[in-house]
PDBQT receptor file of N, H, CA, C and O in Angstrom, charges set to zero:
ATOM      1  N   MET A   1      24.250  12.730 -29.104  1.00  0.00    +0.000 N 
ATOM      2  CA  MET A   1      24.492  14.051 -28.505  1.00  0.00    +0.000 C 
ATOM      3  C   MET A   1      23.310  13.995 -27.355  1.00  0.00    +0.000 C 
ATOM      4  O   MET A   1      23.332  13.600 -26.189  1.00  0.00    +0.000 OA
ATOM      5  N   ALA A   2      22.428  14.470 -28.051  1.00  0.00    +0.000 N 
ATOM      6  H   ALA A   2      22.410  14.791 -28.999  1.00  0.00    +0.000 HD
ATOM      7  CA  ALA A   2      21.094  15.147 -26.689  1.00  0.00    +0.000 C 
ATOM      8  C   ALA A   2      21.088  13.756 -26.279  1.00  0.00    +0.000 C 
ATOM      9  O   ALA A   2      20.700  14.145 -25.177  1.00  0.00    +0.000 OA
ATOM     10  N   ILE A   3      21.149  12.595 -26.144  1.00  0.00    +0.000 N 
ATOM     11  H   ILE A   3      21.464  12.278 -27.039  1.00  0.00    +0.000 HD
ATOM     12  CA  ILE A   3      20.832  11.781 -25.272  1.00  0.00    +0.000 C 
ATOM     13  C   ILE A   3      21.927  11.915 -24.350  1.00  0.00    +0.000 C 
ATOM     14  O   ILE A   3      21.680  12.088 -23.157  1.00  0.00    +0.000 OA
ATOM     15  N   ARG A   4      23.021  11.858 -24.738  1.00  0.00    +0.000 N 
ATOM     16  H   ARG A   4      23.221  11.717 -25.707  1.00  0.00    +0.000 HD
ATOM     17  CA  ARG A   4      24.375  11.896 -23.833  1.00  0.00    +0.000 C 
ATOM     18  C   ARG A   4      24.345  13.378 -22.576  1.00  0.00    +0.000 C 
ATOM     19  O   ARG A   4      24.855  13.411 -21.456  1.00  0.00    +0.000 OA
ATOM     20  N   ARG A   5      23.519  14.511 -23.332  1.00  0.00    +0.000 N 
ATOM     21  H   ARG A   5      23.105  14.485 -24.242  1.00  0.00    +0.000 HD
ATOM     22  CA  ARG A   5      23.204  14.981 -22.329  1.00  0.00    +0.000 C 
ATOM     23  C   ARG A   5      22.275  15.101 -21.796  1.00  0.00    +0.000 C 
ATOM     24  O   ARG A   5      22.250  16.066 -21.032  1.00  0.00    +0.000 OA
ATOM     25  N   ARG A   6      21.297  14.429 -21.858  1.00  0.00    +0.000 N 
ATOM     26  H   ARG A   6      21.317  13.646 -22.479  1.00  0.00    +0.000 HD
ATOM     27  CA  ARG A   6      20.309  14.204 -20.971  1.00  0.00    +0.000 C 
ATOM     28  C   ARG A   6      20.282  13.279 -19.600  1.00  0.00    +0.000 C 
ATOM     29  O   ARG A   6      19.776  13.259 -18.479  1.00  0.00    +0.000 OA
ATOM     30  N   ALA A   7      21.239  12.470 -20.518  1.00  0.00    +0.000 N 
ATOM     31  H   ALA A   7      21.651  12.487 -21.429  1.00  0.00    +0.000 HD
ATOM     32  CA  ALA A   7      22.002  11.190 -19.247  1.00  0.00    +0.000 C 
ATOM     33  C   ALA A   7      21.927  11.373 -18.008  1.00  0.00    +0.000 C 
ATOM     34  O   ALA A   7      21.351  10.524 -17.327  1.00  0.00    +0.000 OA
ATOM     35  N   PRO A   8      22.439  12.420 -17.462  1.00  0.00    +0.000 N 
ATOM     36  CA  PRO A   8      22.669  12.774 -15.965  1.00  0.00    +0.000 C 
ATOM     37  C   PRO A   8      21.253  13.529 -15.705  1.00  0.00    +0.000 C 
ATOM     38  O   PRO A   8      21.215  14.315 -14.757  1.00  0.00    +0.000 OA
ATOM     39  N   ALA A   9      20.639  13.428 -16.118  1.00  0.00    +0.000 N 
ATOM     40  H   ALA A   9      20.670  12.790 -16.888  1.00  0.00    +0.000 HD
ATOM     41  CA  ALA A   9      18.985  14.058 -15.695  1.00  0.00    +0.000 C 
ATOM     42  C   ALA A   9      18.238  12.900 -15.674  1.00  0.00    +0.000 C 
ATOM     43  O   ALA A   9      17.217  12.937 -14.987  1.00  0.00    +0.000 OA
ATOM     44  N   VAL A  10      18.452  12.070 -16.152  1.00  0.00    +0.000 N 
ATOM     45  H   VAL A  10      19.281  12.040 -16.710  1.00  0.00    +0.000 HD
ATOM     46  CA  VAL A  10      17.633  10.912 -16.149  1.00  0.00    +0.000 C 
ATOM     47  C   VAL A  10      18.037   9.627 -15.161  1.00  0.00    +0.000 C 
ATOM     48  O   VAL A  10      17.362   8.659 -14.811  1.00  0.00    +0.000 OA
ATOM     49  N   ILE A  11      19.646  10.076 -14.802  1.00  0.00    +0.000 N 
ATOM     50  H   ILE A  11      20.195  10.863 -15.087  1.00  0.00    +0.000 HD
ATOM     51  CA  ILE A  11      19.856   8.880 -13.879  1.00  0.00    +0.000 C 
ATOM     52  C   ILE A  11      19.298  10.116 -12.480  1.00  0.00    +0.000 C 
ATOM     53  O   ILE A  11      18.774   9.532 -11.532  1.00  0.00    +0.000 OA
ATOM     54  N   ALA A  12      19.351  11.016 -12.398  1.00  0.00    +0.000 N 
ATOM     55  H   ALA A  12      19.777  11.491 -13.168  1.00  0.00    +0.000 HD
ATOM     56  CA  ALA A  12      19.357  12.020 -11.162  1.00  0.00    +0.000 C 
ATOM     57  C   ALA A  12      17.475  11.406 -10.950  1.00  0.00    +0.000 C 
ATOM     58  O   ALA A  12      17.078  11.202  -9.803  1.00  0.00    +0.000 OA
ATOM     59  N   SER A  13      16.803  11.249 -11.788  1.00  0.00    +0.000 N 
ATOM     60  H   SER A  13      17.125  11.415 -12.720  1.00  0.00    +0.000 HD
ATOM     61  CA  SER A  13      15.928  11.432 -11.761  1.00  0.00    +0.000 C 
ATOM     62  C   SER A  13      15.191  10.079 -11.080  1.00  0.00    +0.000 C 
ATOM     63  O   SER A  13      14.211  10.099 -10.335  1.00  0.00    +0.000 OA
ATOM     64  N   THR A  14      15.945   8.886 -11.550  1.00  0.00    +0.000 N 
ATOM     65  H   THR A  14      16.741   8.870 -12.155  1.00  0.00    +0.000 HD
ATOM     66  CA  THR A  14      16.119   7.329 -11.360  1.00  0.00    +0.000 C 
ATOM     67  C   THR A  14      16.398   7.522  -9.776  1.00  0.00    +0.000 C 
ATOM     68  O   THR A  14      15.601   7.156  -8.912  1.00  0.00    +0.000 OA
ATOM     69  N   ALA A  15      17.673   8.163  -9.508  1.00  0.00    +0.000 N 
ATOM     70  H   ALA A  15      18.321   8.460 -10.210  1.00  0.00    +0.000 HD
ATOM     71  CA  ALA A  15      18.026   7.978  -8.163  1.00  0.00    +0.000 C 
ATOM     72  C   ALA A  15      16.981   8.398  -7.247  1.00  0.00    +0.000 C 
ATOM     73  O   ALA A  15      16.530   7.789  -6.277  1.00  0.00    +0.000 OA
ATOM     74  N   LEU A  16      16.512  10.119  -7.946  1.00  0.00    +0.000 N 
ATOM     75  H   LEU A  16      16.879  10.614  -8.734  1.00  0.00    +0.000 HD
ATOM     76  CA  LEU A  16      15.439  10.245  -6.681  1.00  0.00    +0.000 C 
ATOM     77  C   LEU A  16      14.266   9.591  -6.576  1.00  0.00    +0.000 C 
ATOM     78  O   LEU A  16      13.621   9.948  -5.591  1.00  0.00    +0.000 OA
ATOM     79  N   TRP A  17      13.653   8.585  -7.380  1.00  0.00    +0.000 N 
ATOM     80  H   TRP A  17      14.178   8.295  -8.180  1.00  0.00    +0.000 HD
ATOM     81  CA  TRP A  17      12.770   8.204  -7.534  1.00  0.00    +0.000 C 
ATOM     82  C   TRP A  17      12.780   6.963  -6.734  1.00  0.00    +0.000 C 
ATOM     83  O   TRP A  17      11.885   6.836  -5.899  1.00  0.00    +0.000 OA
ATOM     84  N   ARG A  18      13.932   5.742  -6.910  1.00  0.00    +0.000 N 
ATOM     85  H   ARG A  18      14.659   5.845  -7.589  1.00  0.00    +0.000 HD
ATOM     86  CA  ARG A  18      14.377   5.303  -6.008  1.00  0.00    +0.000 C 
ATOM     87  C   ARG A  18      14.544   5.201  -4.402  1.00  0.00    +0.000 C 
ATOM     88  O   ARG A  18      14.317   4.300  -3.594  1.00  0.00    +0.000 OA
ATOM     89  N   CYS A  19      15.206   6.961  -4.260  1.00  0.00    +0.000 N 
ATOM     90  H   CYS A  19      15.391   7.692  -4.916  1.00  0.00    +0.000 HD
ATOM     91  CA  CYS A  19      14.953   6.844  -2.683  1.00  0.00    +0.000 C 
ATOM     92  C   CYS A  19      13.795   7.712  -2.398  1.00  0.00    +0.000 C 
ATOM     93  O   CYS A  19      13.754   8.063  -1.218  1.00  0.00    +0.000 OA
ATOM     94  N   ARG A  20      13.228   7.977  -2.842  1.00  0.00    +0.000 N 
ATOM     95  H   ARG A  20      13.261   7.692  -3.800  1.00  0.00    +0.000 HD
ATOM     96  CA  ARG A  20      11.334   8.489  -2.814  1.00  0.00    +0.000 C 
ATOM     97  C   ARG A  20      10.869   7.135  -2.292  1.00  0.00    +0.000 C 
ATOM     98  O   ARG A  20      10.307   7.035  -1.201  1.00  0.00    +0.000 OA
ATOM     99  N   ARG A  21      11.180   5.805  -3.309  1.00  0.00    +0.000 N 
ATOM    100  H   ARG A  21      11.636   5.886  -4.195  1.00  0.00    +0.000 HD
ATOM    101  CA  ARG A  21      10.497   4.120  -2.817  1.00  0.00    +0.000 C 
ATOM    102  C   ARG A  21      10.941   4.027  -1.272  1.00  0.00    +0.000 C 
ATOM    103  O   ARG A  21      10.051   3.841  -0.443  1.00  0.00    +0.000 OA
ATOM    104  N   THR A  22      12.079   4.131  -0.911  1.00  0.00    +0.000 N 
ATOM    105  H   THR A  22      12.802   4.283  -1.584  1.00  0.00    +0.000 HD
ATOM    106  CA  THR A  22      12.851   3.713   0.022  1.00  0.00    +0.000 C 
ATOM    107  C   THR A  22      12.480   4.636   1.393  1.00  0.00    +0.000 C 
ATOM    108  O   THR A  22      12.322   4.137   2.507  1.00  0.00    +0.000 OA
ATOM    109  N   VAL A  23      12.392   5.837   1.141  1.00  0.00    +0.000 N 
ATOM    110  H   VAL A  23      12.521   6.242   0.236  1.00  0.00    +0.000 HD
ATOM    111  CA  VAL A  23      12.294   6.823   2.246  1.00  0.00    +0.000 C 
ATOM    112  C   VAL A  23      10.445   6.384   2.635  1.00  0.00    +0.000 C 
ATOM    113  O   VAL A  23      10.051   6.251   3.794  1.00  0.00    +0.000 OA
ATOM    114  N   PHE A  24       9.475   6.210   1.322  1.00  0.00    +0.000 N 
ATOM    115  H   PHE A  24       9.795   6.318   0.381  1.00  0.00    +0.000 HD
ATOM    116  CA  PHE A  24       8.152   6.051   1.696  1.00  0.00    +0.000 C 
ATOM    117  C   PHE A  24       8.089   4.516   2.739  1.00  0.00    +0.000 C 
ATOM    118  O   PHE A  24       7.194   4.431   3.580  1.00  0.00    +0.000 OA
ATOM    119  N   TRP A  25       9.130   3.356   2.571  1.00  0.00    +0.000 N 
ATOM    120  H   TRP A  25       9.858   3.425   1.888  1.00  0.00    +0.000 HD
ATOM    121  CA  TRP A  25       8.896   2.431   3.629  1.00  0.00    +0.000 C 
ATOM    122  C   TRP A  25       9.264   2.851   4.208  1.00  0.00    +0.000 C 
ATOM    123  O   TRP A  25       8.289   2.909   4.956  1.00  0.00    +0.000 OA
ATOM    124  N   ILE A  26      10.202   3.496   4.857  1.00  0.00    +0.000 N 
ATOM    125  H   ILE A  26      10.994   3.448   4.249  1.00  0.00    +0.000 HD
ATOM    126  CA  ILE A  26      11.345   3.402   5.903  1.00  0.00    +0.000 C 
ATOM    127  C   ILE A  26      10.460   4.438   6.828  1.00  0.00    +0.000 C 
ATOM    128  O   ILE A  26      10.210   4.131   7.994  1.00  0.00    +0.000 OA
ATOM    129  N   ALA A  27      10.018   5.620   6.287  1.00  0.00    +0.000 N 
ATOM    130  H   ALA A  27      10.221   5.870   5.341  1.00  0.00    +0.000 HD
ATOM    131  CA  ALA A  27       9.365   7.026   7.192  1.00  0.00    +0.000 C 
ATOM    132  C   ALA A  27       8.472   6.245   7.693  1.00  0.00    +0.000 C 
ATOM    133  O   ALA A  27       7.783   7.210   8.023  1.00  0.00    +0.000 OA
ATOM    134  N   PRO A  28       7.688   5.118   8.148  1.00  0.00    +0.000 N 
ATOM    135  CA  PRO A  28       6.409   4.731   8.909  1.00  0.00    +0.000 C 
ATOM    136  C   PRO A  28       7.266   4.158  10.215  1.00  0.00    +0.000 C 
ATOM    137  O   PRO A  28       7.153   4.595  11.360  1.00  0.00    +0.000 OA
ATOM    138  N   ILE A  29       8.259   2.948   9.738  1.00  0.00    +0.000 N 
ATOM    139  H   ILE A  29       8.350   2.592   8.808  1.00  0.00    +0.000 HD
ATOM    140  CA  ILE A  29       9.132   2.988  10.672  1.00  0.00    +0.000 C 
ATOM    141  C   ILE A  29       9.702   3.618  11.357  1.00  0.00    +0.000 C 
ATOM    142  O   ILE A  29       9.436   3.486  12.552  1.00  0.00    +0.000 OA
ATOM    143  N   ALA A  30      10.566   4.428  11.035  1.00  0.00    +0.000 N 
ATOM    144  H   ALA A  30      10.783   4.535  10.064  1.00  0.00    +0.000 HD
ATOM    145  CA  ALA A  30      11.312   5.549  11.862  1.00  0.00    +0.000 C 
ATOM    146  C   ALA A  30      10.792   6.455  12.697  1.00  0.00    +0.000 C 
ATOM    147  O   ALA A  30      11.274   6.955  13.714  1.00  0.00    +0.000 OA
ATOM    148  N   GLY A  31       9.170   6.711  11.867  1.00  0.00    +0.000 N 
ATOM    149  H   GLY A  31       8.779   6.305  11.042  1.00  0.00    +0.000 HD
ATOM    150  CA  GLY A  31       8.704   7.252  13.190  1.00  0.00    +0.000 C 
ATOM    151  C   GLY A  31       8.117   6.946  13.608  1.00  0.00    +0.000 C 
ATOM    152  O   GLY A  31       8.003   7.562  14.668  1.00  0.00    +0.000 OA
ATOM    153  N   ALA A  32       7.381   6.126  13.499  1.00  0.00    +0.000 N 
ATOM    154  H   ALA A  32       7.474   5.625  12.639  1.00  0.00    +0.000 HD
ATOM    155  CA  ALA A  32       7.140   4.657  15.064  1.00  0.00    +0.000 C 
ATOM    156  C   ALA A  32       7.790   4.811  16.210  1.00  0.00    +0.000 C 
ATOM    157  O   ALA A  32       7.408   5.131  17.336  1.00  0.00    +0.000 OA
ATOM    158  N   LEU A  33       9.146   4.456  15.629  1.00  0.00    +0.000 N 
ATOM    159  H   LEU A  33       9.456   4.196  14.715  1.00  0.00    +0.000 HD
ATOM    160  CA  LEU A  33      10.530   3.944  16.802  1.00  0.00    +0.000 C 
ATOM    161  C   LEU A  33      10.595   5.711  17.574  1.00  0.00    +0.000 C 
ATOM    162  O   LEU A  33      10.811   5.761  18.785  1.00  0.00    +0.000 OA
ATOM    163  N   LEU A  34      10.455   6.657  17.019  1.00  0.00    +0.000 N 
ATOM    164  H   LEU A  34      10.279   6.616  16.035  1.00  0.00    +0.000 HD
ATOM    165  CA  LEU A  34      10.852   8.387  16.942  1.00  0.00    +0.000 C 
ATOM    166  C   LEU A  34       9.493   8.197  18.231  1.00  0.00    +0.000 C 
ATOM    167  O   LEU A  34       9.614   8.326  19.449  1.00  0.00    +0.000 OA
ATOM    168  N   GLY A  35       8.366   7.891  17.515  1.00  0.00    +0.000 N 
ATOM    169  H   GLY A  35       8.267   7.787  16.525  1.00  0.00    +0.000 HD
ATOM    170  CA  GLY A  35       6.791   8.342  18.275  1.00  0.00    +0.000 C 
ATOM    171  C   GLY A  35       7.285   7.897  19.966  1.00  0.00    +0.000 C 
ATOM    172  O   GLY A  35       7.274   8.552  21.008  1.00  0.00    +0.000 OA
ATOM    173  N   ALA A  36       7.689   6.525  19.667  1.00  0.00    +0.000 N 
ATOM    174  H   ALA A  36       7.699   5.993  18.820  1.00  0.00    +0.000 HD
ATOM    175  CA  ALA A  36       7.486   5.314  20.928  1.00  0.00    +0.000 C 
ATOM    176  C   ALA A  36       8.537   5.799  22.016  1.00  0.00    +0.000 C 
ATOM    177  O   ALA A  36       8.291   5.556  23.198  1.00  0.00    +0.000 OA
ATOM    178  N   ALA A  37       9.976   6.636  21.584  1.00  0.00    +0.000 N 
ATOM    179  H   ALA A  37      10.175   6.833  20.624  1.00  0.00    +0.000 HD
ATOM    180  CA  ALA A  37      11.014   6.990  22.348  1.00  0.00    +0.000 C 
ATOM    181  C   ALA A  37      10.730   8.256  22.798  1.00  0.00    +0.000 C 
ATOM    182  O   ALA A  37      11.205   8.586  23.885  1.00  0.00    +0.000 OA
ATOM    183  N   VAL A  38       9.931   9.170  22.070  1.00  0.00    +0.000 N 
ATOM    184  H   VAL A  38       9.546   8.901  21.187  1.00  0.00    +0.000 HD
ATOM    185  CA  VAL A  38       9.445  10.434  23.019  1.00  0.00    +0.000 C 
ATOM    186  C   VAL A  38       8.241  10.025  23.566  1.00  0.00    +0.000 C 
ATOM    187  O   VAL A  38       7.835  10.887  24.344  1.00  0.00    +0.000 OA
ATOM    188  N   TYR A  39       7.653   9.270  23.503  1.00  0.00    +0.000 N 
ATOM    189  H   TYR A  39       7.983   8.569  22.870  1.00  0.00    +0.000 HD
ATOM    190  CA  TYR A  39       6.400   8.973  24.330  1.00  0.00    +0.000 C 
ATOM    191  C   TYR A  39       6.906   8.369  25.592  1.00  0.00    +0.000 C 
ATOM    192  O   TYR A  39       6.317   8.630  26.641  1.00  0.00    +0.000 OA
ATOM    193  N   ARG A  40       8.233   7.368  25.587  1.00  0.00    +0.000 N 
ATOM    194  H   ARG A  40       8.712   7.156  24.735  1.00  0.00    +0.000 HD
ATOM    195  CA  ARG A  40       8.899   6.881  27.109  1.00  0.00    +0.000 C 
ATOM    196  C   ARG A  40       9.427   8.322  27.625  1.00  0.00    +0.000 C 
ATOM    197  O   ARG A  40       9.487   8.531  28.837  1.00  0.00    +0.000 OA
ATOM    198  N   ALA A  41       9.785   9.247  26.750  1.00  0.00    +0.000 N 
ATOM    199  H   ALA A  41       9.737   9.077  25.765  1.00  0.00    +0.000 HD
ATOM    200  CA  ALA A  41      11.244  10.279  27.104  1.00  0.00    +0.000 C 
ATOM    201  C   ALA A  41       9.921  11.251  27.887  1.00  0.00    +0.000 C 
ATOM    202  O   ALA A  41      10.135  11.479  29.078  1.00  0.00    +0.000 OA
ATOM    203  N   ILE A  42       8.696  11.782  27.350  1.00  0.00    +0.000 N 
ATOM    204  H   ILE A  42       8.522  11.596  26.383  1.00  0.00    +0.000 HD
ATOM    205  CA  ILE A  42       7.846  12.448  28.719  1.00  0.00    +0.000 C 
ATOM    206  C   ILE A  42       7.365  11.963  29.501  1.00  0.00    +0.000 C 
ATOM    207  O   ILE A  42       6.979  12.579  30.494  1.00  0.00    +0.000 OA
ATOM    208  N   GLY A  43       7.154  10.231  29.289  1.00  0.00    +0.000 N 
ATOM    209  H   GLY A  43       7.468   9.731  28.482  1.00  0.00    +0.000 HD
ATOM    210  CA  GLY A  43       6.847   9.420  30.630  1.00  0.00    +0.000 C 
ATOM    211  C   GLY A  43       5.661   9.011  30.597  1.00  0.00    +0.000 C 
ATOM    212  O   GLY A  43       4.914   8.769  31.545  1.00  0.00    +0.000 OA
ATOM    213  N   GLY A  44       5.350   8.874  28.767  1.00  0.00    +0.000 N 
ATOM    214  H   GLY A  44       5.957   9.071  27.997  1.00  0.00    +0.000 HD
ATOM    215  CA  GLY A  44       4.043   7.753  28.838  1.00  0.00    +0.000 C 
ATOM    216  C   GLY A  44       3.742   6.720  29.701  1.00  0.00    +0.000 C 
ATOM    217  O   GLY A  44       2.675   6.153  29.936  1.00  0.00    +0.000 OA
ATOM    218  N   THR A  45       4.700   6.591  30.073  1.00  0.00    +0.000 N 
ATOM    219  H   THR A  45       5.566   7.052  29.882  1.00  0.00    +0.000 HD
ATOM    220  CA  THR A  45       4.613   4.781  30.608  1.00  0.00    +0.000 C 
ATOM    221  C   THR A  45       4.522   4.893  32.130  1.00  0.00    +0.000 C 
ATOM    222  O   THR A  45       5.316   4.059  32.566  1.00  0.00    +0.000 OA
ATOM    223  N   ASP A  46       4.326   5.104  32.465  1.00  0.00    +0.000 N 
ATOM    224  H   ASP A  46       3.682   5.781  32.111  1.00  0.00    +0.000 HD
ATOM    225  CA  ASP A  46       3.495   5.500  34.172  1.00  0.00    +0.000 C 
ATOM    226  C   ASP A  46       3.268   3.984  34.883  1.00  0.00    +0.000 C 
ATOM    227  O   ASP A  46       2.229   3.337  34.753  1.00  0.00    +0.000 OA
ATOM    228  N   ARG A  47       4.200   3.634  35.498  1.00  0.00    +0.000 N 
ATOM    229  H   ARG A  47       5.045   4.159  35.603  1.00  0.00    +0.000 HD
ATOM    230  CA  ARG A  47       4.220   2.383  36.233  1.00  0.00    +0.000 C 
ATOM    231  C   ARG A  47       3.882   2.326  37.707  1.00  0.00    +0.000 C 
ATOM    232  O   ARG A  47       3.907   1.250  38.304  1.00  0.00    +0.000 OA
TER     233      ARG A  47
């Protein structure tokens, strides 16, 4: 019974850990793309 009661918490923590790892890989890529878009929007690329 105790194990069954703890199961949701274990599943939630595991899901959080997986999301954290995914964010860890996606964040730098998304940040770079966003930074480049903002840089162009401001007019960083002067021709």
